[in-house]
Amino acid sequence: HGACPKLSWNEHRIKVGGPLVPKPTSFTMDQIVAMPPRELPVTLVCAGNRRKEQNMIRQTIGFNWGPSGVSTNVWKGVLLRDLLVKAGVSDKNMRGKHVEFIGVEDLPNKVGPGPFKDDQWGKLVKYGTSIPLGRAMNPAFDVIIAYEANGEVLQPDHGYPVRLIIPGYIGGRMIKWLAEINVIEHETKNHYHYHDNRILPPHITAEESLKGNWWYKPEYIFNELNINSAMSAPDHNETLSIAKNIDKEYAVTGYSY
């Protein structure tokens, strides 16, 4: 969503804080790596994967993705739960509470001061999101703070030195260049949590979406991935001659998630 920042392993810190954290803590990368690791394959998918097909029917907002905005890596990191526990966060009385994630980069404000009178957006804003505290504290969801992919430290474009991985969520919620983790009483008020990755009703145009608070209605947020599949062979507009291939085999290929 912006330029790739130049960060240092030795100097970077993740700050765990917020009004609901009993022991605000700043973690170095070496401290994070020293904690018990979790390693698992996770498929990351852009929320706009296959948006090109939607644009063929009616133009949407965003990049004209084909079916290739998807990849799978083996990610290694520390469970988010473990960091929160070290900062004194409890898994009791979690109803309505959220964990907020903020990256380091400064990005342009798309719409102005926003709807939150007590926390208005400036000209530049951070990229962030939040998830329910109950999901963050449940080890079964495998939410990790990742520092490796496929056995190597993260590439700069992939979030070096550390990023968020939320299995089952869209890629746009997995904050790269992670700097802050906050436990708060409510869903985040971050600009990009609202003005990125929403699925609005089909009758709402891009112009109309800026009226009527459509971007702030909770029923239109896009977090968890839908079931999806795409074919790679036969290719689009590929013609298979039955007469010429009657005695041959053809490998039908594609993906699903």
CSV table of C-alpha atoms in Angstrom, one decimal:
chain,number,residue,atom,x,y,z
A,1,HIS,CA,0.0,0.0,0.0
A,2,GLY,CA,3.1,2.2,0.1
A,3,ALA,CA,6.8,2.3,-0.3
A,4,CYS,CA,8.8,-0.5,1.3
A,5,PRO,CA,10.5,0.9,4.5
A,6,LYS,CA,14.2,0.2,5.3
A,7,LEU,CA,14.2,-1.4,8.7
A,8,SER,CA,16.9,-2.9,10.9
A,9,TRP,CA,16.7,-6.2,12.7
A,10,ASN,CA,18.7,-4.9,15.7
A,11,GLU,CA,16.8,-1.6,16.0
A,12,HIS,CA,13.2,-2.6,15.3
A,13,ARG,CA,10.8,-3.0,18.2
A,14,ILE,CA,7.3,-4.3,18.6
A,15,LYS,CA,5.4,-2.3,21.2
A,16,VAL,CA,2.6,-4.2,23.0
A,17,GLY,CA,0.4,-1.7,24.8
A,18,GLY,CA,-3.0,0.0,24.8
A,19,PRO,CA,-5.4,0.8,27.7
A,20,LEU,CA,-6.1,-2.9,28.4
A,21,VAL,CA,-2.5,-4.1,28.7
A,22,PRO,CA,-1.3,-4.4,32.3
A,23,LYS,CA,2.4,-4.5,31.5
A,24,PRO,CA,3.2,-2.5,28.3
A,25,THR,CA,6.3,-4.2,26.8
A,26,SER,CA,8.6,-3.4,23.9
A,27,PHE,CA,10.1,-6.6,22.3
A,28,THR,CA,13.3,-6.7,20.3
A,29,MET,CA,13.5,-9.1,17.3
A,30,ASP,CA,16.0,-11.3,19.3
A,31,GLN,CA,13.6,-11.6,22.2
A,32,ILE,CA,10.8,-12.6,19.8
A,33,VAL,CA,13.0,-15.2,18.1
A,34,ALA,CA,13.9,-16.7,21.5
A,35,MET,CA,10.3,-17.5,22.3
A,36,PRO,CA,8.8,-20.9,21.4
A,37,PRO,CA,8.2,-20.8,17.6
A,38,ARG,CA,5.1,-21.8,15.6
A,39,GLU,CA,5.7,-22.8,11.9
A,40,LEU,CA,2.9,-23.6,9.5
A,41,PRO,CA,1.8,-23.2,5.8
A,42,VAL,CA,-0.6,-20.4,5.2
A,43,THR,CA,-2.1,-19.3,1.9
A,44,LEU,CA,-2.3,-15.5,1.5
A,45,VAL,CA,-4.9,-14.1,-0.9
A,46,CYS,CA,-5.4,-10.5,-1.9
A,47,ALA,CA,-8.9,-9.4,-1.2
A,48,GLY,CA,-9.1,-8.3,-4.9
A,49,ASN,CA,-8.1,-11.7,-6.3
A,50,ARG,CA,-10.1,-12.2,-9.6
A,51,ARG,CA,-11.4,-8.6,-9.4
A,52,LYS,CA,-10.8,-8.4,-13.2
A,53,GLU,CA,-13.8,-10.7,-13.7
A,54,GLN,CA,-15.9,-8.4,-11.6
A,55,ASN,CA,-14.7,-5.4,-13.6
A,56,MET,CA,-15.8,-7.1,-16.8
A,57,ILE,CA,-19.3,-6.8,-15.5
A,58,ARG,CA,-19.0,-3.4,-13.8
A,59,GLN,CA,-15.9,-1.4,-12.8
A,60,THR,CA,-14.9,-1.6,-9.2
A,61,ILE,CA,-12.4,0.3,-7.1
A,62,GLY,CA,-8.9,-1.2,-7.0
A,63,PHE,CA,-6.3,-3.0,-9.0
A,64,ASN,CA,-7.5,-5.2,-11.9
A,65,TRP,CA,-6.3,-8.5,-10.4
A,66,GLY,CA,-6.5,-11.7,-12.4
A,67,PRO,CA,-6.6,-15.1,-10.6
A,68,SER,CA,-2.9,-14.9,-9.4
A,69,GLY,CA,-3.1,-12.7,-6.3
A,70,VAL,CA,-2.5,-15.8,-4.2
A,71,SER,CA,0.5,-17.7,-2.7
A,72,THR,CA,1.4,-20.1,0.0
A,73,ASN,CA,4.4,-19.9,2.3
A,74,VAL,CA,5.6,-21.8,5.3
A,75,TRP,CA,5.6,-19.1,7.9
A,76,LYS,CA,7.5,-19.1,11.2
A,77,GLY,CA,7.0,-16.9,14.2
A,78,VAL,CA,5.6,-16.6,17.7
A,79,LEU,CA,2.0,-17.0,18.6
A,80,LEU,CA,0.4,-13.6,19.2
A,81,ARG,CA,-1.2,-15.0,22.3
A,82,ASP,CA,2.3,-15.6,23.8
A,83,LEU,CA,3.3,-11.9,23.3
A,84,LEU,CA,0.0,-10.8,24.9
A,85,VAL,CA,0.4,-13.1,27.9
A,86,LYS,CA,3.9,-11.8,28.5
A,87,ALA,CA,2.4,-8.3,28.6
A,88,GLY,CA,-0.1,-9.4,31.2
A,89,VAL,CA,-3.2,-9.8,29.0
A,90,SER,CA,-5.8,-12.2,30.3
A,91,ASP,CA,-8.2,-14.5,28.4
A,92,LYS,CA,-11.0,-13.6,30.8
A,93,ASN,CA,-13.8,-11.0,30.1
A,94,MET,CA,-12.8,-10.6,26.4
A,95,ARG,CA,-16.3,-9.8,25.0
A,96,GLY,CA,-16.2,-6.8,22.6
A,97,LYS,CA,-12.4,-6.2,23.0
A,98,HIS,CA,-10.0,-6.0,20.1
A,99,VAL,CA,-6.3,-6.3,19.3
A,100,GLU,CA,-5.1,-3.6,17.1
A,101,PHE,CA,-2.1,-3.9,14.8
A,102,ILE,CA,-0.2,-0.9,13.3
A,103,GLY,CA,2.6,-0.8,10.7
A,104,VAL,CA,5.5,1.6,10.5
A,105,GLU,CA,4.7,3.3,7.1
A,106,ASP,CA,3.0,6.6,6.6
A,107,LEU,CA,0.3,6.5,3.9
A,108,PRO,CA,-2.0,9.0,2.3
A,109,ASN,CA,-5.4,9.7,3.8
A,110,LYS,CA,-8.0,8.9,1.2
A,111,VAL,CA,-11.1,10.7,2.5
A,112,GLY,CA,-10.3,13.4,5.1
A,113,PRO,CA,-10.8,13.5,8.9
A,114,GLY,CA,-13.1,10.5,9.1
A,115,PRO,CA,-16.2,9.8,11.2
A,116,PHE,CA,-14.5,9.6,14.6
A,117,LYS,CA,-14.7,13.0,16.2
A,118,ASP,CA,-12.4,11.9,19.1
A,119,ASP,CA,-9.8,10.4,16.8
A,120,GLN,CA,-9.7,12.3,13.5
A,121,TRP,CA,-7.3,11.2,10.7
A,122,GLY,CA,-4.5,13.5,9.6
A,123,LYS,CA,-3.0,14.0,6.2
A,124,LEU,CA,-0.8,10.9,6.7
A,125,VAL,CA,-2.1,7.7,8.4
A,126,LYS,CA,-0.7,4.3,9.4
A,127,TYR,CA,-1.8,1.0,7.9
A,128,GLY,CA,-3.6,-1.0,10.5
A,129,THR,CA,-6.4,-3.3,11.4
A,130,SER,CA,-7.8,-5.2,14.4
A,131,ILE,CA,-9.3,-8.6,15.3
A,132,PRO,CA,-11.4,-9.7,18.3
A,133,LEU,CA,-9.3,-10.4,21.4
A,134,GLY,CA,-11.0,-13.8,21.7
A,135,ARG,CA,-9.5,-14.8,18.3
A,136,ALA,CA,-6.1,-13.5,19.3
A,137,MET,CA,-6.0,-15.4,22.5
A,138,ASN,CA,-7.2,-18.7,21.1
A,139,PRO,CA,-4.2,-20.8,20.1
A,140,ALA,CA,-6.3,-22.8,17.8
A,141,PHE,CA,-6.5,-19.9,15.3
A,142,ASP,CA,-2.6,-19.8,15.0
A,143,VAL,CA,-2.4,-16.0,14.7
A,144,ILE,CA,1.4,-15.5,14.6
A,145,ILE,CA,3.9,-12.7,14.5
A,146,ALA,CA,6.1,-14.0,11.7
A,147,TYR,CA,9.8,-13.4,11.1
A,148,GLU,CA,10.6,-16.2,8.6
A,149,ALA,CA,9.0,-17.5,5.4
A,150,ASN,CA,10.2,-20.8,3.8
A,151,GLY,CA,13.1,-21.1,6.2
A,152,GLU,CA,14.5,-17.6,5.5
A,153,VAL,CA,14.1,-14.2,7.1
A,154,LEU,CA,11.4,-12.2,5.5
A,155,GLN,CA,12.1,-10.3,2.3
A,156,PRO,CA,11.7,-6.5,2.6
A,157,ASP,CA,8.6,-6.6,0.4
A,158,HIS,CA,7.1,-9.3,2.5
A,159,GLY,CA,7.4,-7.3,5.8
A,160,TYR,CA,11.0,-7.6,7.1
A,161,PRO,CA,11.7,-7.9,9.9
A,162,VAL,CA,8.3,-9.0,11.2
A,163,ARG,CA,4.7,-9.1,10.1
A,164,LEU,CA,1.3,-10.4,11.2
A,165,ILE,CA,-0.2,-13.7,9.8
A,166,ILE,CA,-3.8,-14.5,10.4
A,167,PRO,CA,-4.7,-17.8,8.8
A,168,GLY,CA,-8.0,-17.7,7.0
A,169,TYR,CA,-8.1,-13.9,6.7
A,170,ILE,CA,-7.5,-11.8,3.6
A,171,GLY,CA,-3.9,-10.7,2.9
A,172,GLY,CA,-4.9,-7.0,3.4
A,173,ARG,CA,-5.3,-7.6,7.2
A,174,MET,CA,-1.9,-9.2,7.7
A,175,ILE,CA,0.1,-6.1,8.6
A,176,LYS,CA,3.6,-5.9,7.2
A,177,TRP,CA,6.5,-4.1,9.0
A,178,LEU,CA,4.5,-4.5,12.3
A,179,ALA,CA,5.3,-1.9,14.9
A,180,GLU,CA,2.5,-1.8,17.4
A,181,ILE,CA,0.1,-4.2,19.0
A,182,ASN,CA,-2.6,-2.6,21.2
A,183,VAL,CA,-5.4,-4.2,23.2
A,184,ILE,CA,-8.4,-1.8,23.1
A,185,GLU,CA,-12.1,-1.7,24.2
A,186,HIS,CA,-13.5,-1.6,20.6
A,187,GLU,CA,-12.7,-2.2,17.0
A,188,THR,CA,-9.8,-0.1,15.7
A,189,LYS,CA,-10.5,3.4,14.3
A,190,ASN,CA,-7.6,3.0,11.8
A,191,HIS,CA,-8.2,4.7,8.4
A,192,TYR,CA,-7.3,1.7,6.3
A,193,HIS,CA,-9.2,-0.8,8.4
A,194,TYR,CA,-12.3,1.0,7.0
A,195,HIS,CA,-11.2,2.4,3.7
A,196,ASP,CA,-9.7,-0.9,2.4
A,197,ASN,CA,-11.2,-4.3,1.8
A,198,ARG,CA,-15.0,-3.7,2.0
A,199,ILE,CA,-17.6,-5.5,-0.1
A,200,LEU,CA,-20.4,-3.0,-0.7
A,201,PRO,CA,-23.8,-3.8,-2.2
A,202,PRO,CA,-23.8,-4.1,-6.0
A,203,HIS,CA,-26.0,-1.1,-6.5
A,204,ILE,CA,-23.6,1.2,-4.7
A,205,THR,CA,-21.3,3.0,-7.1
A,206,ALA,CA,-17.8,4.4,-6.2
A,207,GLU,CA,-19.3,7.9,-6.0
A,208,GLU,CA,-22.2,6.8,-3.8
A,209,SER,CA,-19.9,4.8,-1.5
A,210,LEU,CA,-18.6,8.1,-0.1
A,211,LYS,CA,-22.1,9.1,1.0
A,212,GLY,CA,-24.2,7.5,3.7
A,213,ASN,CA,-21.3,6.0,5.8
A,214,TRP,CA,-21.2,2.9,3.7
A,215,TRP,CA,-17.5,2.3,4.5
A,216,TYR,CA,-18.3,2.2,8.2
A,217,LYS,CA,-21.1,-0.3,8.3
A,218,PRO,CA,-19.8,-3.5,9.9
A,219,GLU,CA,-21.8,-5.9,7.7
A,220,TYR,CA,-19.7,-5.0,4.7
A,221,ILE,CA,-16.2,-5.6,6.1
A,222,PHE,CA,-14.2,-8.3,4.4
A,223,ASN,CA,-12.0,-10.3,6.8
A,224,GLU,CA,-12.4,-14.1,6.4
A,225,LEU,CA,-11.8,-15.6,3.0
A,226,ASN,CA,-14.6,-17.1,0.9
A,227,ILE,CA,-14.2,-20.5,-0.7
A,228,ASN,CA,-12.8,-20.0,-4.2
A,229,SER,CA,-11.2,-21.9,-7.1
A,230,ALA,CA,-9.8,-21.0,-10.5
A,231,MET,CA,-8.6,-23.0,-13.6
A,232,SER,CA,-5.2,-22.6,-15.1
A,233,ALA,CA,-5.5,-25.3,-17.8
A,234,PRO,CA,-7.4,-25.2,-20.1
A,235,ASP,CA,-6.5,-21.6,-20.4
A,236,HIS,CA,-8.9,-18.8,-21.2
A,237,ASN,CA,-10.0,-19.1,-24.9
A,238,GLU,CA,-7.9,-22.3,-25.3
A,239,THR,CA,-9.4,-24.7,-27.9
A,240,LEU,CA,-8.9,-28.4,-27.5
A,241,SER,CA,-9.3,-30.4,-30.7
A,242,ILE,CA,-11.0,-33.7,-29.9
A,243,ALA,CA,-10.0,-35.2,-33.3
A,244,LYS,CA,-6.3,-34.4,-32.8
A,245,ASN,CA,-6.2,-35.4,-29.1
A,246,ILE,CA,-8.6,-38.4,-29.0
A,247,ASP,CA,-5.9,-40.8,-27.9
A,248,LYS,CA,-4.0,-38.4,-25.6
A,249,GLU,CA,-4.4,-37.3,-22.0
A,250,TYR,CA,-4.8,-33.7,-20.8
A,251,ALA,CA,-3.9,-32.5,-17.4
A,252,VAL,CA,-6.7,-30.2,-16.0
A,253,THR,CA,-5.1,-27.9,-13.5
A,254,GLY,CA,-6.0,-25.1,-11.1
A,255,TYR,CA,-6.2,-24.2,-7.5
A,256,SER,CA,-8.8,-24.0,-4.7
A,257,TYR,CA,-8.9,-22.7,-1.2
